[in-house]
XYZ file of C-alpha atoms in Angstrom:
479
model
C 9.493 23.217 -0.730
C 7.158 23.177 -3.668
C 5.641 26.937 -3.874
C 2.508 25.767 -5.834
C -0.017 24.715 -3.470
C -3.020 23.327 -5.139
C -6.517 22.949 -3.192
C -7.121 19.253 -4.094
C -5.074 16.252 -4.959
C -5.769 12.720 -5.564
C -3.573 9.989 -4.837
C -3.787 6.139 -5.435
C -3.444 3.803 -2.204
C -2.928 0.062 -2.184
C -3.872 -2.623 0.618
C -2.019 -6.085 0.221
C -3.083 -9.202 2.824
C -0.751 -12.072 2.860
C -2.583 -14.535 5.432
C -2.649 -17.750 6.571
C -4.961 -18.921 4.221
C -5.576 -16.086 1.513
C -3.678 -13.341 -0.063
C -5.747 -10.487 -1.339
C -5.232 -6.732 -3.231
C -7.065 -3.681 -3.301
C -6.527 -0.489 -5.045
C -8.067 2.744 -3.635
C -8.217 6.382 -4.659
C -7.998 9.199 -1.867
C -9.234 12.909 -2.534
C -7.410 15.323 -0.301
C -9.011 19.016 -0.072
C -7.958 22.124 1.863
C -10.751 22.238 4.448
C -9.386 25.359 5.806
C -10.688 28.887 4.732
C -8.850 31.371 2.219
C -7.288 33.218 5.091
C -6.396 30.315 7.406
C -3.431 28.084 7.444
C -3.856 25.283 5.085
C -5.493 21.895 6.756
C -5.509 19.327 4.310
C -7.808 16.218 4.750
C -8.844 13.127 2.984
C -12.505 13.860 2.124
C -13.272 11.098 -0.044
C -12.094 7.106 -0.173
C -13.062 5.296 -3.351
C -12.196 1.752 -3.488
C -11.362 0.986 -7.476
C -10.337 -2.597 -7.353
C -10.825 -5.695 -5.497
C -8.896 -8.653 -6.373
C -9.616 -12.382 -6.383
C -9.026 -14.300 -3.327
C -5.659 -15.974 -3.688
C -4.507 -19.297 -1.813
C -1.192 -17.668 0.060
C 1.458 -19.175 -2.103
C 4.200 -21.358 0.332
C 7.506 -23.267 -0.816
C 6.875 -25.613 2.535
C 4.952 -25.352 5.962
C 7.472 -22.854 6.791
C 8.215 -20.741 3.993
C 6.057 -18.225 1.746
C 7.046 -18.411 -1.796
C 7.990 -14.852 -2.250
C 8.133 -14.946 -6.359
C 4.797 -16.240 -6.561
C 3.438 -13.556 -4.147
C 5.158 -10.747 -6.015
C 4.183 -12.647 -9.429
C 0.327 -12.349 -7.905
C 0.402 -9.175 -7.057
C 1.886 -7.756 -10.206
C -0.880 -9.765 -12.234
C -3.423 -7.859 -9.952
C -2.182 -4.490 -10.686
C -2.144 -5.259 -14.326
C -6.013 -6.196 -13.900
C -6.342 -2.984 -12.169
C -4.396 -0.891 -14.623
C -2.362 0.262 -12.003
C 1.566 0.610 -12.149
C 3.610 0.494 -8.910
C 4.643 3.934 -9.562
C 1.187 5.228 -9.111
C 0.761 3.753 -5.781
C 1.516 6.697 -3.390
C 0.441 5.083 -0.004
C -0.901 1.994 1.701
C 0.060 -0.845 3.397
C 1.413 -4.643 2.930
C 0.160 -6.561 5.767
C 1.670 -10.124 6.819
C -1.034 -11.832 9.154
C -1.935 -14.635 11.128
C 0.315 -17.912 10.708
C 2.095 -16.163 7.957
C 3.904 -13.782 10.283
C 5.632 -16.780 11.888
C 7.126 -18.096 8.712
C 11.041 -18.007 8.267
C 10.818 -15.350 5.534
C 7.952 -13.320 6.551
C 10.277 -10.414 7.513
C 11.875 -10.543 3.922
C 8.553 -10.985 2.219
C 6.911 -8.205 3.454
C 9.717 -5.634 3.058
C 10.416 -7.049 -0.442
C 6.927 -6.402 -1.572
C 6.722 -3.044 0.044
C 9.797 -1.938 -1.905
C 8.932 -2.913 -5.096
C 5.055 -2.660 -5.090
C 4.696 1.012 -4.717
C 6.250 4.364 -4.526
C 5.441 4.119 -0.709
C 3.801 0.891 0.507
C 4.568 0.203 3.992
C 5.215 -3.150 5.471
C 3.133 -3.860 8.461
C 2.586 -7.127 10.763
C 1.851 -7.987 14.328
C -1.488 -9.736 15.747
C -2.452 -6.272 17.409
C -2.366 -4.369 14.156
C -4.059 -6.909 12.364
C -7.002 -6.761 14.563
C -7.192 -2.902 14.490
C -7.075 -2.709 10.642
C -9.486 -5.593 10.278
C -11.880 -3.619 12.679
C -11.440 -0.598 10.356
C -12.394 -2.776 7.316
C -15.101 -4.721 8.618
C -17.167 -1.690 9.970
C -16.858 -2.069 13.583
C -14.819 1.142 13.805
C -17.171 3.378 12.055
C -20.163 1.561 13.995
C -18.335 2.709 17.239
C -18.047 6.284 15.994
C -21.524 6.207 14.704
C -23.272 4.955 17.750
C -21.019 5.828 20.755
C -20.948 2.035 21.863
C -18.313 -0.223 22.663
C -17.881 -2.868 20.016
C -15.636 -5.696 19.568
C -14.543 -6.979 15.997
C -13.187 -10.491 16.036
C -11.300 -11.231 12.515
C -11.087 -14.861 12.448
C -8.870 -15.997 9.447
C -6.752 -19.350 9.027
C -4.505 -19.127 12.068
C -5.447 -16.360 14.749
C -8.499 -14.552 15.975
C -7.767 -11.121 16.374
C -9.895 -8.955 18.675
C -9.983 -5.108 18.705
C -12.350 -3.099 21.034
C -13.424 0.455 19.980
C -15.563 2.980 21.744
C -16.708 6.234 19.947
C -13.833 5.684 17.419
C -11.442 5.272 20.243
C -9.292 2.152 20.521
C -9.685 0.419 23.993
C -7.754 -2.755 23.552
C -7.198 -5.810 21.415
C -6.230 -9.415 22.056
C -5.372 -12.291 20.043
C -6.222 -16.238 19.830
C -4.497 -19.278 18.374
C -8.141 -19.917 16.885
C -8.631 -20.247 13.115
C -9.686 -22.385 10.429
C -6.677 -24.191 9.104
C -5.238 -25.010 12.730
C -6.638 -28.491 11.524
C -6.415 -29.318 8.079
C -7.848 -32.557 6.117
C -6.968 -34.482 3.222
C -9.451 -36.862 1.764
C -11.888 -36.527 4.609
C -8.675 -37.338 6.928
C -6.799 -35.198 9.268
C -3.428 -34.234 7.856
C -2.416 -31.802 9.975
C -2.894 -30.670 13.589
C -1.376 -27.144 14.787
C 1.200 -26.831 17.829
C -1.399 -24.866 20.158
C -4.092 -27.243 19.270
C -2.186 -30.267 20.360
C -0.898 -28.366 23.684
C -4.718 -27.730 24.283
C -5.734 -31.309 23.604
C -2.848 -32.941 25.865
C -4.157 -30.343 28.799
C -7.483 -31.438 28.392
C -6.471 -35.154 28.496
C -7.962 -35.767 24.878
C -6.473 -36.875 21.561
C -7.129 -36.407 18.087
C -4.390 -37.994 15.669
C -3.285 -37.471 11.876
C -5.113 -40.012 9.809
C -8.117 -39.985 12.073
C -11.483 -39.006 10.039
C -12.562 -35.294 10.037
C -15.846 -36.274 10.910
C -14.613 -37.350 14.664
C -16.730 -35.887 17.238
C -13.786 -34.658 18.917
C -13.540 -32.063 16.382
C -16.796 -30.141 16.913
C -16.143 -30.397 20.622
C -12.751 -28.646 20.019
C -14.516 -25.729 17.866
C -17.179 -25.537 20.588
C -14.447 -24.893 23.152
C -12.625 -22.255 20.693
C -16.204 -20.244 20.744
C -16.200 -20.592 24.567
C -12.988 -19.313 24.683
C -13.882 -16.157 22.577
C -16.712 -15.602 24.783
C -14.252 -15.703 28.165
C -11.943 -13.453 26.132
C -14.473 -10.769 25.614
C -15.818 -11.351 29.091
C -11.992 -10.888 30.507
C -12.317 -14.473 32.221
C -9.693 -16.283 29.904
C -6.963 -18.024 32.215
C -3.584 -16.496 31.962
C -2.177 -19.493 30.850
C -4.551 -20.479 28.102
C -2.829 -22.334 25.404
C -5.004 -20.495 22.981
C -3.702 -17.144 24.022
C -1.262 -15.618 21.713
C 0.630 -12.695 23.859
C -0.977 -10.489 26.191
C -4.515 -10.760 27.729
C -7.469 -8.569 27.093
C -6.429 -5.138 28.059
C -9.599 -3.055 27.651
C -11.660 -1.916 30.606
C -14.850 -1.279 29.136
C -17.703 -3.485 28.927
C -18.685 -4.529 25.500
C -22.023 -3.676 24.359
C -21.882 -5.513 20.883
C -19.552 -8.004 18.812
C -18.929 -8.229 15.077
C -17.155 -11.240 13.210
C -14.951 -10.692 9.998
C -12.070 -12.697 8.354
C -12.604 -16.095 6.530
C -14.508 -17.536 9.278
C -16.824 -14.352 9.435
C -17.385 -15.216 5.569
C -18.461 -19.036 6.508
C -21.155 -16.975 8.953
C -22.230 -14.564 6.267
C -21.555 -15.916 3.151
C -20.633 -12.376 1.368
C -18.477 -13.566 -1.621
C -19.619 -15.033 -4.870
C -19.357 -18.742 -4.519
C -16.550 -18.973 -7.311
C -14.404 -16.526 -5.394
C -14.251 -18.379 -2.152
C -12.080 -21.422 -2.355
C -13.233 -24.682 -0.585
C -10.609 -25.403 1.895
C -10.279 -28.727 3.756
C -10.129 -27.204 7.344
C -12.190 -26.812 10.168
C -13.576 -23.397 9.374
C -17.200 -23.995 8.616
C -17.217 -26.064 11.938
C -16.166 -23.094 13.606
C -18.266 -21.015 12.188
C -20.970 -23.165 13.241
C -19.884 -23.557 16.722
C -19.851 -19.394 16.792
C -23.473 -19.683 15.629
C -24.672 -22.163 18.237
C -22.697 -20.645 21.382
C -25.057 -19.528 24.225
C -22.609 -17.677 25.908
C -22.005 -15.636 22.422
C -25.571 -14.748 22.505
C -24.798 -12.466 25.581
C -24.000 -9.946 22.989
C -25.807 -8.436 20.070
C -24.385 -9.451 16.730
C -23.856 -6.537 14.252
C -23.308 -7.594 10.552
C -20.209 -6.697 9.580
C -19.663 -4.471 5.863
C -16.746 -6.851 5.126
C -15.645 -10.372 5.983
C -12.924 -12.149 4.355
C -11.875 -8.832 2.726
C -11.664 -6.767 5.948
C -8.130 -6.690 6.832
C -7.006 -5.578 2.892
C -9.655 -2.989 2.880
C -8.508 -1.776 6.324
C -4.905 -1.729 4.974
C -5.593 -0.097 1.744
C -8.058 2.420 3.077
C -7.498 2.924 6.612
C -3.757 3.285 7.720
C -2.789 6.539 6.065
C -2.911 9.752 7.849
C -2.180 12.962 6.388
C 0.319 15.534 7.860
C -0.211 19.241 8.871
C 0.626 21.572 6.021
C 3.066 23.686 8.075
C 5.871 21.368 7.746
C 9.705 21.288 7.400
C 10.641 18.661 5.032
C 14.029 18.734 3.005
C 14.334 17.754 -0.727
C 15.502 14.059 -0.789
C 14.848 12.965 2.850
C 11.996 11.399 2.208
C 10.578 8.580 2.077
C 11.363 7.407 5.739
C 10.523 3.954 6.835
C 10.211 1.924 9.887
C 11.479 4.483 12.219
C 10.537 3.513 15.758
C 9.152 6.518 18.035
C 10.710 7.773 21.057
C 8.232 9.967 23.138
C 9.791 12.856 25.363
C 6.814 14.666 27.001
C 7.766 18.257 28.355
C 4.816 17.970 30.783
C 4.109 21.949 29.954
C 7.461 22.616 31.500
C 10.040 23.635 28.822
C 13.247 24.443 31.099
C 12.735 20.870 32.857
C 12.439 19.148 29.217
C 15.247 20.797 27.925
C 17.382 19.819 31.146
C 16.653 16.314 30.630
C 16.919 15.801 26.577
C 20.422 14.685 26.425
C 19.525 12.147 28.963
C 16.269 10.991 26.715
C 18.240 10.528 23.683
C 20.551 8.301 25.784
C 17.458 6.220 26.652
C 16.286 6.072 23.318
C 19.546 4.983 22.068
C 19.685 2.183 24.475
C 16.312 0.949 23.398
C 16.495 1.389 19.702
C 20.270 1.131 18.871
C 21.885 -0.369 21.779
C 24.964 -1.570 20.009
C 25.420 1.821 18.371
C 25.055 0.355 14.628
C 23.499 3.753 13.496
C 19.833 2.601 13.346
C 17.603 6.030 13.535
C 14.436 6.747 15.656
C 11.790 9.480 15.430
C 11.596 11.926 18.236
C 7.992 12.591 19.333
C 7.883 15.687 21.471
C 4.596 16.045 23.547
C 3.332 18.386 26.357
C 4.869 21.700 24.930
C 4.221 24.602 26.299
C 3.438 28.061 24.247
C 6.965 28.257 22.215
C 7.509 31.907 21.442
C 10.904 32.720 19.155
C 13.276 32.514 22.069
C 12.155 28.924 23.163
C 12.101 27.572 19.531
C 15.690 28.575 19.344
C 16.687 26.819 23.220
C 14.656 23.381 21.809
C 16.419 23.266 18.337
C 19.750 23.785 20.018
C 18.755 21.173 22.666
C 17.907 18.522 19.634
C 21.175 19.222 17.881
C 23.324 18.773 21.110
C 21.297 15.544 21.832
C 21.577 14.118 18.547
C 25.625 14.736 18.623
C 25.865 11.579 21.117
C 23.974 9.136 18.447
C 26.920 6.969 16.471
C 25.680 8.756 12.970
C 25.338 12.403 14.175
C 24.558 13.108 10.441
C 21.568 10.676 9.498
C 18.135 12.604 8.993
C 16.500 14.382 12.518
C 13.039 12.931 12.421
C 10.771 15.075 14.667
C 7.149 14.611 15.267
C 4.869 17.182 16.848
C 2.061 17.280 18.974
C 1.505 20.881 18.142
C 1.690 23.172 15.133
C 5.323 24.029 15.316
C 6.933 21.892 12.663
C 7.731 24.688 10.215
C 9.184 27.210 12.478
C 11.256 24.501 14.240
C 12.531 22.888 11.295
C 13.567 26.041 9.845
C 15.343 27.015 13.101
C 17.235 23.739 13.135
C 18.419 24.274 9.533
C 19.436 27.746 10.499
C 21.531 26.608 13.288
C 23.199 23.546 11.552
C 22.579 23.783 7.749
C 24.614 20.360 7.255
C 21.882 18.423 8.967
C 18.891 16.822 6.991
C 15.643 17.595 8.532
C 12.370 16.163 8.663
C 9.769 17.608 10.777
C 6.310 17.345 10.941
C 3.003 17.789 13.194
C -0.782 16.961 13.352
C -0.094 13.226 13.608
C -1.070 11.085 16.877
C 1.773 8.677 17.613
C 2.590 6.605 20.655
C 6.216 5.665 22.503
C 7.056 2.368 20.568
C 5.038 2.666 17.720
C 6.749 2.762 14.406
C 6.295 5.482 11.773
C 6.546 5.716 7.734
C 6.799 8.867 6.084
C 6.101 9.296 2.357
C 7.323 11.734 -0.278
C 5.969 15.365 -0.393
C 2.738 15.813 -2.064
C 1.477 18.583 -4.440
C -0.739 19.938 -1.526
C 2.611 20.253 0.712
C 1.623 17.497 2.892
C 3.248 14.010 3.459
C 1.009 10.631 3.963
C 2.153 9.267 7.057
C 1.598 5.362 8.392
C 1.578 4.387 12.286
C 1.979 0.943 12.857
C 3.520 -1.800 14.620
C 6.101 -4.159 13.288
C 5.875 -7.453 15.179
C 7.016 -10.997 13.480
C 5.822 -13.798 15.886
C 8.545 -16.772 15.617
């Protein structure tokens, strides 16, 4: 542990968004400061975020319809770093997010992990439609709007392949939903239809309609289709979308609140608002413009006030670069060389304010975690999130430490790092107790981080301010 504890620190963050249509990079600077008084326990917070560089908007490089051109993406990112005057080793946090239909490509997982390993010291790999919606809502301004007004707002981020909705109230996530609605679901070449996506084909079959490759892009059926997409978004917002709708990707709308206002971002949001300089936005031969027109003309969508976004096509990359990182508590216990830790699934053990009961079932909980995250006993590690802790005195901390050490002996590799995330401020004392009880173990014990059962967590290296950057995420590659 470093002894010198500066009160201020600056770190560089990167956001990289590899989407269905476009790839973008953003570089930001975070200012960290100890917000506690001199006699209080340190409380390091991000007090300012400044965007230093926004890349051009690039067409996502593909080798073929099912494969991302990994070398071309890496080259694109390196070129943008050079333009920004940044080296990969300067990047201390941030996220690579692979979004929309690109997350379904055969090498999507390889792409996002390769880039996160080479594009920065601690750049995390993220994927999944729910997370995409959450990150876009933070980049578009919807999240801040909900905090500022207390209203329930739905941000609908519509790109090339998907429409990702995230609903917030007073800064709290209420729910998400993703639809197969996007600009590139039908593409054109020379004013003729070149390709139609499987979800659209399924919908047309269900409706008894036909649109065929080779037909004119001006067929009236296309506008009828985008009008139906706009109505489907309205049904999603109202939670009246049919369960078996071919345009529903994954779960149904899962928020309980009534929506007060809506916001549109993404490439189709850009078609509505025109924020970007003309030279930066490539003209694509797809249904994006027509879909934007259908959204503006939809009578059903006038039920909600439309709040203008702060960002459109760059919402996700700005969210990835500026909104994904949290800062741990300063009273943590981290051993040299144990970090970074990446892609650890989180298993929650809730003590329910009853230490004795929690300790009694601790061993069984570890076995349950193994069944979920390492069923074949291959040595996959996971983080334990301990919640509902009563007040822990000296004896209680020793009992908890002993239970943790006994529990991890059931793992196929008991010597892998023990990663503990605490809801309460006990990380330092628990970590030190674990080391005292078994000095052979590698311990990572952090607190003041909110996670949920089933999340994934990435923990970066120790900063000068004796905190660590943490990114909580989902990791879902749709196939």
